[in-house]
Coordinates of C-alpha atoms in Angstrom, one line a residue:
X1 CA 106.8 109.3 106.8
X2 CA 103.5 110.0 108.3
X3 CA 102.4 109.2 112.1
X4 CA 99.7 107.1 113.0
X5 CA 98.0 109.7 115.4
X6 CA 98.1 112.4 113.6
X7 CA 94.7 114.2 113.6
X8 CA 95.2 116.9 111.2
X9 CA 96.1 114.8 108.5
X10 CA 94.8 111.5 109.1
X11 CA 96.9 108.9 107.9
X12 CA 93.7 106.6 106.6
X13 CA 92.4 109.9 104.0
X14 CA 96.5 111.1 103.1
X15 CA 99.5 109.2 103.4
X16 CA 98.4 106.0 103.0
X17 CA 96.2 106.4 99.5
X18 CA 98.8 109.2 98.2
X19 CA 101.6 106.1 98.6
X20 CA 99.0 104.1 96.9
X21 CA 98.3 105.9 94.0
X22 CA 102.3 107.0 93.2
X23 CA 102.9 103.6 93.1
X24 CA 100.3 102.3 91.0
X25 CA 100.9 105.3 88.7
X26 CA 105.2 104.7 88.8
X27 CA 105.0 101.2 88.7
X28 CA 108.7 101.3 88.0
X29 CA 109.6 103.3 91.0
X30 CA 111.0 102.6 94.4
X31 CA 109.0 104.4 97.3
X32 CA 110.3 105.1 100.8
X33 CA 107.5 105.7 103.4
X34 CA 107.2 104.9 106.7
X35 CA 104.7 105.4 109.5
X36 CA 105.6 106.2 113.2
X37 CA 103.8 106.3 116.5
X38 CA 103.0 109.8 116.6
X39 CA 100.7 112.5 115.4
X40 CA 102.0 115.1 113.7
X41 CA 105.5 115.3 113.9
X42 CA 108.8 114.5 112.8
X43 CA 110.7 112.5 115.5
X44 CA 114.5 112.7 115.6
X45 CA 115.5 109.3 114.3
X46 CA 112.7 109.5 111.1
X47 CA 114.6 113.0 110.2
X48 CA 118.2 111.7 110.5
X49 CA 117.4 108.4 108.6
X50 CA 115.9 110.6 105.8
X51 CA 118.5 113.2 106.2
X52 CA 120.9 109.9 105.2
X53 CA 119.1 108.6 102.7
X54 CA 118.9 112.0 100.9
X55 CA 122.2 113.4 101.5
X56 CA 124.3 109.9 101.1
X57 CA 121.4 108.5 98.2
X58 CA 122.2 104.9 100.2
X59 CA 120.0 102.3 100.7
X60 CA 118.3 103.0 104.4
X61 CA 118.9 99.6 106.7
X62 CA 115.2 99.0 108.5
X63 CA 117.5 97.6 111.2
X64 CA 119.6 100.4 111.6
X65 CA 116.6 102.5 112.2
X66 CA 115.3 99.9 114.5
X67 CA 118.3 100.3 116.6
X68 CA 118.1 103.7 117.5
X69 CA 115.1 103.3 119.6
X70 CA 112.4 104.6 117.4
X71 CA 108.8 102.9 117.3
X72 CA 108.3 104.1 114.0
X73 CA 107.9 101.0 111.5
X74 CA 111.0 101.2 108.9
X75 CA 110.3 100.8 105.2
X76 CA 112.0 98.6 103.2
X77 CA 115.2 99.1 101.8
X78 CA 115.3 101.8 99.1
X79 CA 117.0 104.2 96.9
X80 CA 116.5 107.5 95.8
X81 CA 115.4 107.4 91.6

């Protein structure tokens, strides 16, 4: 995860191009990333999702996440590999 506002890691020059290159370099791989609305932070409902995801190794419901309140953008539905 990686917020949108974050200024000492801009999302543009990190995040986005380091989820680029994994996947062009794992083509066979399923990547979880999703940006928020903040800078550069981990809000609450971004750290229990990937707290589930991790700990359960289920597929993460973008709905689910969505229903908590967050404004972060979910990623698709994914499992750990």
């Amino acid at each position: 995860f990686h917020g949108t506002k974050d200024q000492l890691f801009p999302i543009d020059k990190t995040a986005r191009p380091i989820v680029q290159q994994v996947a062009q370099r794992l083509p066979n791989s399923q990547i979880s990333y999703q940006e928020h609305q903040g800078a550069h932070e981990a809000p609450p409902a971004v750290v229990q999702q990937g707290l589930e995801w991790f700990l359960n190794d289920k597929p993460i419901s973008p709905t689910k996440f969505a229903q908590k309140g967050s404004t972060a953008a979910p990623a698709p539905a994914a499992r750990r590999t």
